Short mmCIF file of C-alpha atoms in Angstrom, two decimals:
data_model
loop_
_atom_site.label_atom_id
_atom_site.label_comp_id
_atom_site.label_asym_id
_atom_site.label_seq_id
_atom_site.Cartn_x
_atom_site.Cartn_y
_atom_site.Cartn_z
CA MET A 1 -49.17 5.85 6.87
CA ASN A 2 -50.49 2.45 7.93
CA ALA A 3 -53.75 2.00 9.86
CA SER A 4 -51.85 1.34 13.08
CA ASN A 5 -49.67 4.01 12.93
CA LEU A 6 -52.52 6.73 12.18
CA GLN A 7 -54.62 5.21 15.19
CA MET A 8 -51.06 5.69 17.24
CA LYS A 9 -51.01 9.19 16.17
CA LEU A 10 -54.63 10.19 16.77
CA SER A 11 -54.66 8.25 20.37
CA PHE A 12 -51.90 10.59 21.47
CA LYS A 13 -53.46 13.71 20.02
CA ASN A 14 -56.62 12.76 21.72
CA ARG A 15 -54.90 12.15 25.03
CA VAL A 16 -53.20 15.51 25.12
CA VAL A 17 -56.52 17.25 24.12
CA SER A 18 -58.33 15.38 26.90
CA GLN A 19 -55.62 16.33 29.49
CA VAL A 20 -55.70 20.07 28.64
CA GLY A 21 -59.47 20.02 28.61
CA LYS A 22 -59.56 18.90 32.14
CA PHE A 23 -56.92 21.22 33.24
CA ASN A 24 -58.48 24.32 31.73
CA ARG A 25 -61.78 23.31 33.25
CA LYS A 26 -60.14 23.37 36.74
CA HIS A 27 -57.95 26.48 36.24
CA LYS A 28 -59.77 28.90 33.84
CA TYR A 29 -57.31 31.72 34.49
CA LEU A 30 -54.34 29.57 33.45
CA SER A 31 -56.21 28.14 30.24
CA PHE A 32 -53.55 29.64 27.99
CA LEU A 33 -50.92 27.33 29.63
CA GLY A 34 -52.92 24.31 28.58
CA ILE A 35 -53.15 25.54 25.07
CA ILE A 36 -49.49 26.22 24.71
CA TYR A 37 -48.66 22.68 26.35
CA ALA A 38 -51.07 21.06 23.95
CA LEU A 39 -49.28 22.76 20.95
CA VAL A 40 -45.68 21.87 22.00
CA ALA A 41 -46.63 18.41 22.78
CA ILE A 42 -48.35 17.66 19.67
CA THR A 43 -46.04 19.31 17.60
CA THR A 44 -42.98 17.61 19.16
CA TYR A 45 -44.78 14.34 18.73
CA ASN A 46 -45.37 14.75 15.26
CA PHE A 47 -41.64 15.70 14.38
CA LEU A 48 -40.40 12.64 16.27
CA PHE A 49 -43.10 10.49 14.70
CA TYR A 50 -41.99 11.65 11.42
CA PHE A 51 -38.45 10.56 12.00
CA TYR A 52 -39.62 7.37 13.50
CA ARG A 53 -41.70 6.44 10.30
CA ASN A 54 -38.75 7.52 7.83
CA GLY A 55 -35.96 6.41 9.76
CA LYS A 56 -34.05 4.08 7.06
CA ARG A 57 -34.90 6.88 4.33
CA LEU A 58 -33.21 9.74 6.55
CA THR A 59 -30.24 7.51 7.68
CA ALA A 60 -29.55 6.72 4.07
CA LEU A 61 -29.59 10.20 3.14
CA ALA A 62 -27.37 11.25 6.17
CA CYS A 63 -24.85 8.68 4.89
CA ILE A 64 -24.94 10.04 1.29
CA LEU A 65 -24.31 13.55 2.63
CA LEU A 66 -21.53 12.37 5.12
CA PHE A 67 -19.74 10.65 2.22
CA PHE A 68 -19.94 13.71 0.02
CA VAL A 69 -18.54 16.11 2.46
CA SER A 70 -15.70 13.77 3.82
CA SER A 71 -14.66 13.08 0.19
CA SER A 72 -14.93 16.66 -1.13
CA SER A 73 -11.68 18.28 -2.44
CA PHE A 74 -12.67 21.40 -0.73
CA SER A 75 -12.59 19.72 2.67
CA TYR A 76 -9.36 17.64 2.22
CA PRO A 77 -7.85 18.37 -1.39
CA ALA A 78 -5.01 15.63 -1.11
CA MET A 79 -7.09 12.69 -0.25
CA SER A 80 -7.41 9.60 -2.38
CA LEU A 81 -10.89 9.05 -4.21
CA ASN A 82 -9.97 5.30 -4.74
CA ILE A 83 -9.06 6.24 -8.23
CA SER A 84 -7.29 3.09 -9.55
CA PHE A 85 -3.91 3.06 -11.41
CA ALA A 86 -4.99 1.74 -14.45
CA SER A 87 -3.15 2.42 -17.68
CA ASN A 88 -3.30 6.07 -18.58
CA SER A 89 -5.42 5.49 -21.66
CA ALA A 90 -7.72 3.49 -19.66
CA VAL A 91 -8.19 6.13 -17.00
CA ASP A 92 -8.71 8.83 -19.73
CA ASP A 93 -11.29 6.81 -21.97
CA VAL A 94 -13.40 6.05 -18.86
CA VAL A 95 -13.34 9.28 -17.20
CA LEU A 96 -13.23 11.55 -20.06
CA GLY A 97 -15.20 9.72 -22.69
CA THR A 98 -12.52 10.99 -25.22
CA SER A 99 -10.85 9.31 -28.01
CA ARG A 100 -7.25 7.36 -27.38
CA ALA A 101 -5.44 10.05 -29.18
CA LEU A 102 -6.63 12.84 -26.49
CA SER A 103 -5.79 10.49 -23.71
CA ASP A 104 -2.17 9.76 -24.84
CA LYS A 105 -1.66 13.36 -25.41
CA MET A 106 -2.89 14.63 -21.96
CA VAL A 107 -1.39 11.56 -19.76
CA ALA A 108 1.79 11.77 -21.49
CA GLU A 109 2.59 15.32 -20.01
CA SER A 110 5.50 14.94 -17.19
CA ASP A 111 6.16 16.55 -14.36
CA ALA A 112 9.67 17.14 -15.68
CA GLU A 113 11.54 19.50 -18.10
CA LEU A 114 12.99 17.67 -21.13
CA VAL A 115 16.25 18.18 -22.72
CA THR A 116 18.13 16.46 -25.49
CA GLU A 117 21.63 17.15 -27.24
CA THR A 118 21.12 15.30 -30.59
CA VAL A 119 17.53 16.38 -31.76
CA ASP A 120 17.41 19.16 -33.89
CA SER A 121 15.91 22.11 -31.84
CA THR A 122 13.22 23.08 -34.19
CA VAL A 123 12.02 19.28 -34.30
CA LEU A 124 12.45 19.07 -30.51
CA GLU A 125 10.20 21.89 -29.78
CA GLN A 126 7.49 20.54 -32.11
CA GLU A 127 7.80 17.00 -30.80
CA SER A 128 7.86 18.30 -27.06
CA SER A 129 4.79 20.34 -27.43
CA ASP A 130 2.79 17.03 -28.28
CA ILE A 131 4.48 15.05 -25.29
CA ASN A 132 5.27 17.52 -22.67
CA PRO A 133 4.13 21.35 -22.84
CA ASP A 134 6.72 22.27 -20.09
CA VAL A 135 9.65 21.45 -22.44
CA ALA A 136 8.89 24.41 -24.30
CA GLU A 137 10.46 26.66 -21.48
CA ILE A 138 13.73 24.59 -21.45
CA GLN A 139 16.69 26.50 -22.92
CA SER A 140 20.05 25.41 -24.13
CA ASP A 141 21.76 26.21 -21.04
CA ASN A 142 19.44 23.84 -19.09
CA MET A 143 21.04 20.68 -20.89
CA ALA A 144 23.22 18.47 -18.93
CA THR A 145 25.28 15.71 -20.79
CA LEU A 146 28.50 14.21 -19.70
CA ASN A 147 30.35 16.19 -22.06
CA GLU A 148 28.88 19.47 -20.76
CA ILE A 149 29.43 18.76 -17.02
CA LEU A 150 32.99 17.71 -17.79
CA GLU A 151 33.56 21.01 -19.44
CA GLY A 152 31.58 23.09 -16.91
CA ASN A 153 32.38 24.71 -13.61
CA VAL A 154 32.28 21.39 -11.85
CA GLN A 155 34.99 19.69 -13.80
CA SER A 156 37.88 20.32 -11.42
CA GLU A 157 36.25 18.98 -8.27
CA GLN A 158 34.57 16.06 -10.33
CA ASP A 159 37.73 14.83 -12.05
CA GLU A 160 39.94 14.10 -8.68
CA PRO A 161 41.62 10.66 -8.95
CA GLY A 162 39.93 7.96 -7.00
CA ASP A 163 36.33 9.45 -6.85
CA SER A 164 34.66 6.82 -9.09
CA GLU A 165 36.37 3.88 -7.55
CA ASP A 166 35.45 4.87 -4.10
CA LEU A 167 31.87 5.37 -4.92
CA ILE A 168 31.17 2.22 -6.95
CA VAL A 169 30.69 -0.83 -5.32
CA ASP A 170 30.09 -3.72 -7.38
CA ASP A 171 29.90 -6.55 -4.96
CA LEU A 172 28.75 -6.41 -1.42
CA PRO A 173 29.26 -9.32 1.10
CA THR A 174 26.27 -11.49 1.16
CA ASP A 175 25.80 -10.60 4.69
CA ALA A 176 25.87 -6.78 4.09
CA GLU A 177 22.32 -6.31 4.78
CA ASP A 178 22.86 -7.56 8.29
CA GLU A 179 25.92 -5.63 9.00
CA VAL A 180 24.54 -2.10 7.54
CA SER A 181 22.05 -0.15 9.95
CA PHE A 182 20.11 2.81 8.53
CA SER A 183 19.05 5.79 10.60
CA SER A 184 16.02 8.01 10.11
CA ASP A 185 18.40 11.03 10.34
CA ASP A 186 20.56 9.88 7.46
CA TRP A 187 20.06 12.71 4.65
CA LYS A 188 20.52 10.27 1.93
CA ILE A 189 17.35 8.24 2.90
CA VAL A 190 15.10 11.09 3.93
CA LEU A 191 11.46 10.01 3.15
CA VAL A 192 9.48 12.76 1.14
CA ASN A 193 6.09 11.86 -0.37
CA LYS A 194 2.35 13.06 0.17
CA GLN A 195 2.18 11.57 3.60
CA HIS A 196 5.67 12.84 4.70
CA PRO A 197 6.25 16.29 3.28
CA ILE A 198 9.67 18.18 3.31
CA PRO A 199 10.65 18.97 6.88
CA GLU A 200 10.47 22.43 7.90
CA ASN A 201 14.01 22.46 9.27
CA TYR A 202 15.62 20.46 6.16
CA HIS A 203 18.54 22.32 4.77
CA PHE A 204 21.07 21.41 2.14
CA ASP A 205 23.40 23.21 -0.11
CA LEU A 206 22.87 23.43 -3.90
CA GLY A 207 25.82 22.61 -6.34
CA THR A 208 25.70 23.33 -10.00
CA ILE A 209 25.52 20.58 -12.52
CA SER A 210 25.71 22.51 -15.72
CA GLY A 211 24.32 25.88 -16.69
CA ASN A 212 21.26 26.74 -14.69
CA MET A 213 20.79 23.20 -13.51
CA ARG A 214 21.37 22.28 -9.81
CA CYS A 215 20.87 19.68 -7.26
CA ASP A 216 22.28 18.83 -3.70
CA GLU A 217 25.92 19.30 -4.05
CA ARG A 218 26.50 15.91 -2.24
CA ILE A 219 25.38 13.78 -5.16
CA ILE A 220 27.08 15.54 -7.97
CA THR A 221 29.89 13.19 -7.79
CA PRO A 222 27.90 9.94 -7.79
CA LEU A 223 25.84 11.44 -10.60
CA LEU A 224 28.84 12.08 -12.68
CA ASP A 225 30.47 8.76 -12.00
CA MET A 226 26.99 7.06 -13.19
CA LEU A 227 26.97 9.05 -16.44
CA LYS A 228 30.50 7.92 -16.87
CA GLY A 229 29.93 4.09 -16.11
CA ALA A 230 26.84 4.41 -18.75
CA ARG A 231 29.20 5.99 -21.18
CA ALA A 232 31.94 3.04 -20.85
CA ASP A 233 29.18 0.52 -21.53
CA GLY A 234 27.98 2.48 -24.73
CA VAL A 235 24.99 4.23 -23.12
CA ASN A 236 24.67 7.80 -23.19
CA LEU A 237 22.65 9.49 -20.46
CA ILE A 238 21.12 12.99 -20.31
CA VAL A 239 20.17 14.51 -17.04
CA CYS A 240 16.98 16.84 -16.85
CA SER A 241 14.79 18.36 -14.28
CA PRO A 242 16.95 18.11 -11.07
CA TYR A 243 16.39 20.81 -8.40
CA ARG A 244 13.04 22.57 -8.45
CA ASP A 245 11.96 25.18 -5.98
CA MET A 246 8.64 25.48 -4.67
CA ASP A 247 7.26 28.04 -7.30
CA ARG A 248 8.46 25.74 -10.22
CA GLN A 249 6.77 22.66 -8.65
CA THR A 250 3.42 24.53 -7.89
CA MET A 251 3.38 25.71 -11.53
CA LEU A 252 3.80 22.31 -12.77
CA PHE A 253 1.09 21.00 -10.53
CA THR A 254 -1.14 23.66 -11.16
CA ASN A 255 -1.03 23.43 -15.04
CA LYS A 256 -1.63 19.89 -14.67
CA VAL A 257 -4.76 20.30 -12.66
CA LYS A 258 -5.94 23.07 -15.12
CA ARG A 259 -5.56 20.65 -18.19
CA TYR A 260 -7.53 18.04 -16.75
CA MET A 261 -10.35 20.77 -15.71
CA ASP A 262 -10.30 22.24 -19.11
CA SER A 263 -11.13 18.76 -20.48
CA GLY A 264 -14.50 18.70 -18.43
CA LEU A 265 -13.23 17.04 -15.01
CA SER A 266 -14.14 18.45 -11.70
CA TYR A 267 -11.32 20.10 -9.53
CA MET A 268 -11.54 16.96 -7.50
CA ASP A 269 -10.95 14.57 -9.98
CA SER A 270 -8.31 16.77 -11.57
CA TYR A 271 -6.51 17.22 -8.19
CA ASN A 272 -6.46 13.31 -7.86
CA LEU A 273 -5.47 12.41 -11.16
CA SER A 274 -2.64 15.26 -11.39
CA SER A 275 -1.29 13.81 -8.11
CA GLN A 276 -0.60 10.45 -9.63
CA ALA A 277 1.77 12.05 -12.25
CA VAL A 278 3.20 15.12 -10.73
CA THR A 279 4.07 15.31 -7.01
CA VAL A 280 2.00 17.73 -4.81
CA PRO A 281 4.11 20.82 -4.09
CA GLY A 282 5.94 20.51 -0.84
CA SER A 283 6.38 16.82 -1.03
CA SER A 284 8.55 16.56 -4.22
CA GLU A 285 12.03 15.02 -3.89
CA HIS A 286 13.20 17.26 -6.87
CA GLN A 287 12.58 20.12 -4.20
CA ILE A 288 15.42 18.64 -2.01
CA GLY A 289 17.81 18.19 -4.81
CA LEU A 290 17.89 14.51 -4.70
CA ALA A 291 16.02 13.50 -7.58
CA VAL A 292 16.75 13.75 -11.27
CA ASP A 293 14.99 12.83 -14.54
CA ILE A 294 17.22 11.05 -16.92
CA ILE A 295 16.71 10.47 -20.74
CA THR A 296 18.71 9.35 -23.55
CA ASP A 297 19.79 10.44 -27.18
CA GLY A 298 17.23 8.97 -29.58
CA TYR A 299 14.39 8.79 -26.94
CA ALA A 300 13.18 12.17 -25.90
CA SER A 301 10.00 11.25 -24.20
CA LEU A 302 9.30 10.96 -20.43
CA ASP A 303 6.98 7.99 -20.54
CA GLU A 304 6.83 4.45 -19.74
CA GLY A 305 8.48 3.53 -22.98
CA PHE A 306 11.80 4.82 -21.48
CA GLY A 307 12.26 1.76 -19.44
CA ASP A 308 12.46 -0.39 -22.63
CA THR A 309 15.38 1.58 -24.19
CA ALA A 310 18.88 0.52 -23.51
CA ALA A 311 19.44 3.64 -21.16
CA GLY A 312 16.41 2.46 -19.23
CA LYS A 313 17.66 -1.05 -18.83
CA TRP A 314 21.17 0.06 -17.79
CA LEU A 315 20.00 2.35 -15.27
CA ALA A 316 17.61 -0.44 -13.81
CA ALA A 317 20.50 -2.72 -13.60
CA ASN A 318 23.24 -0.61 -12.53
CA SER A 319 22.24 2.75 -10.87
CA SER A 320 22.35 1.00 -7.45
CA LYS A 321 26.10 0.70 -7.75
CA TYR A 322 26.18 4.49 -7.72
CA GLY A 323 23.56 5.07 -5.13
CA PHE A 324 20.61 5.56 -7.13
CA ILE A 325 17.12 3.90 -7.15
CA LEU A 326 14.33 3.66 -9.42
CA ARG A 327 11.97 5.75 -7.24
CA TYR A 328 8.76 4.81 -8.67
CA PRO A 329 8.84 1.22 -9.94
CA LYS A 330 6.04 -0.78 -11.80
CA GLY A 331 3.66 -2.73 -9.28
CA LYS A 332 4.47 -0.46 -6.44
CA GLU A 333 1.84 2.38 -7.38
CA ASN A 334 -0.46 1.51 -4.47
CA ILE A 335 2.23 2.25 -2.11
CA THR A 336 3.98 5.14 -3.71
CA SER A 337 0.66 6.78 -4.93
CA ILE A 338 2.81 7.67 -8.25
CA GLU A 339 2.47 6.00 -11.63
CA TYR A 340 5.62 4.15 -12.85
CA GLU A 341 8.28 6.53 -13.94
CA PRO A 342 11.24 4.58 -15.36
CA TRP A 343 13.12 8.11 -15.85
CA HIS A 344 12.76 9.17 -12.22
CA PHE A 345 15.98 8.37 -10.03
CA ARG A 346 16.80 9.20 -6.54
CA TYR A 347 20.05 9.01 -4.74
CA VAL A 348 19.80 7.28 -1.23
CA GLY A 349 23.58 6.05 -1.03
CA VAL A 350 24.96 2.76 -2.18
CA ASP A 351 24.19 0.78 0.95
CA ALA A 352 20.53 1.42 0.81
CA ALA A 353 20.26 1.23 -3.05
CA THR A 354 21.66 -2.08 -2.90
CA VAL A 355 19.22 -3.20 -0.28
CA ILE A 356 16.11 -1.69 -2.24
CA THR A 357 17.13 -3.11 -5.49
CA ASP A 358 18.37 -6.68 -4.40
CA ASN A 359 15.08 -6.91 -2.54
CA ASP A 360 12.67 -5.25 -5.16
CA LEU A 361 11.48 -2.81 -2.69
CA CYS A 362 10.36 0.83 -3.06
CA LEU A 363 11.57 3.41 -0.50
CA GLU A 364 8.48 3.45 1.37
CA GLU A 365 8.83 -0.40 2.09
CA PHE A 366 12.39 0.13 2.76
CA TRP A 367 11.69 2.45 5.69
CA ASN A 368 9.20 0.11 7.11
CA ILE A 369 11.71 -2.82 7.33
CA TYR A 370 15.22 -1.36 7.64
CA VAL A 371 15.10 2.18 9.22
CA ASP A 372 15.34 2.68 12.86
#
């Protein structure tokens, strides 16, 4: 406290004491009121003077506390803490301070189950444990290759003449985008993400793909047509992880959070990192049966490398002809809030898929531009 502040404080105290002294001499029987007044006045002045003298320091402290409360995962778990979408290994090296091997092992874990038809089951189980721990839960009756679908209980309704030809649109007119309108009520383009959870009244009927694998029954035909089209071009696609119920999605997300926390991260950081790889329960397209994960024989990993395979390239170039889009493309992470997933495809219908693919959009951008 400098000299001027000390003088100000003493002057106020002296004035109060002088006023109380005069009051007590005139009103001896009410002297206790003067004493109370002096105590309250001097205490209040000292309290206010402390805040005046330390204003900058207290303001900075208040801002820090406000930021901590507003960014706390316990006050709003789903908010983003401005975590960048750097490469997976870079995130883990910086945050966890671990080796590149640990980083690759953790981040390569996917939010989907993985199936394959050509890899030996023993080798697959050992390999999958390193890449995706959820694969250990997959049984043989969850595999869905083209041959198995054709031989399964959906063969009769999928092989009707004209199905494939009606659904494939190779060339749209140049002015097709101007002629086609899109309504927010259209089930094919329903937007589901962290900001738009699944509507409470959303309803759909499940159809069987193969074994225990199911999805919205309305997309089974175009899905099968896409598998046939790839086979005709010499590419073998394998469908995995279509529909998931809330319990399954919650389990996958909780396991992801737990793995990050076991590595030393706080719950808040674990939640936000997990939400970039596994969709938050209640906001996953898998839960409405419109999304499927796709792999190929010879590549059994759900990672960015799938995009460089023949299957990944074929899907990127041809999936829109069957009404599917690459849901989480590279370069759109700041919009989708999900890292690049070249294996995750979503059905939106041929018209919307064509517009989205031709204009290099993600579904969120499509909604902002084209949906009424």
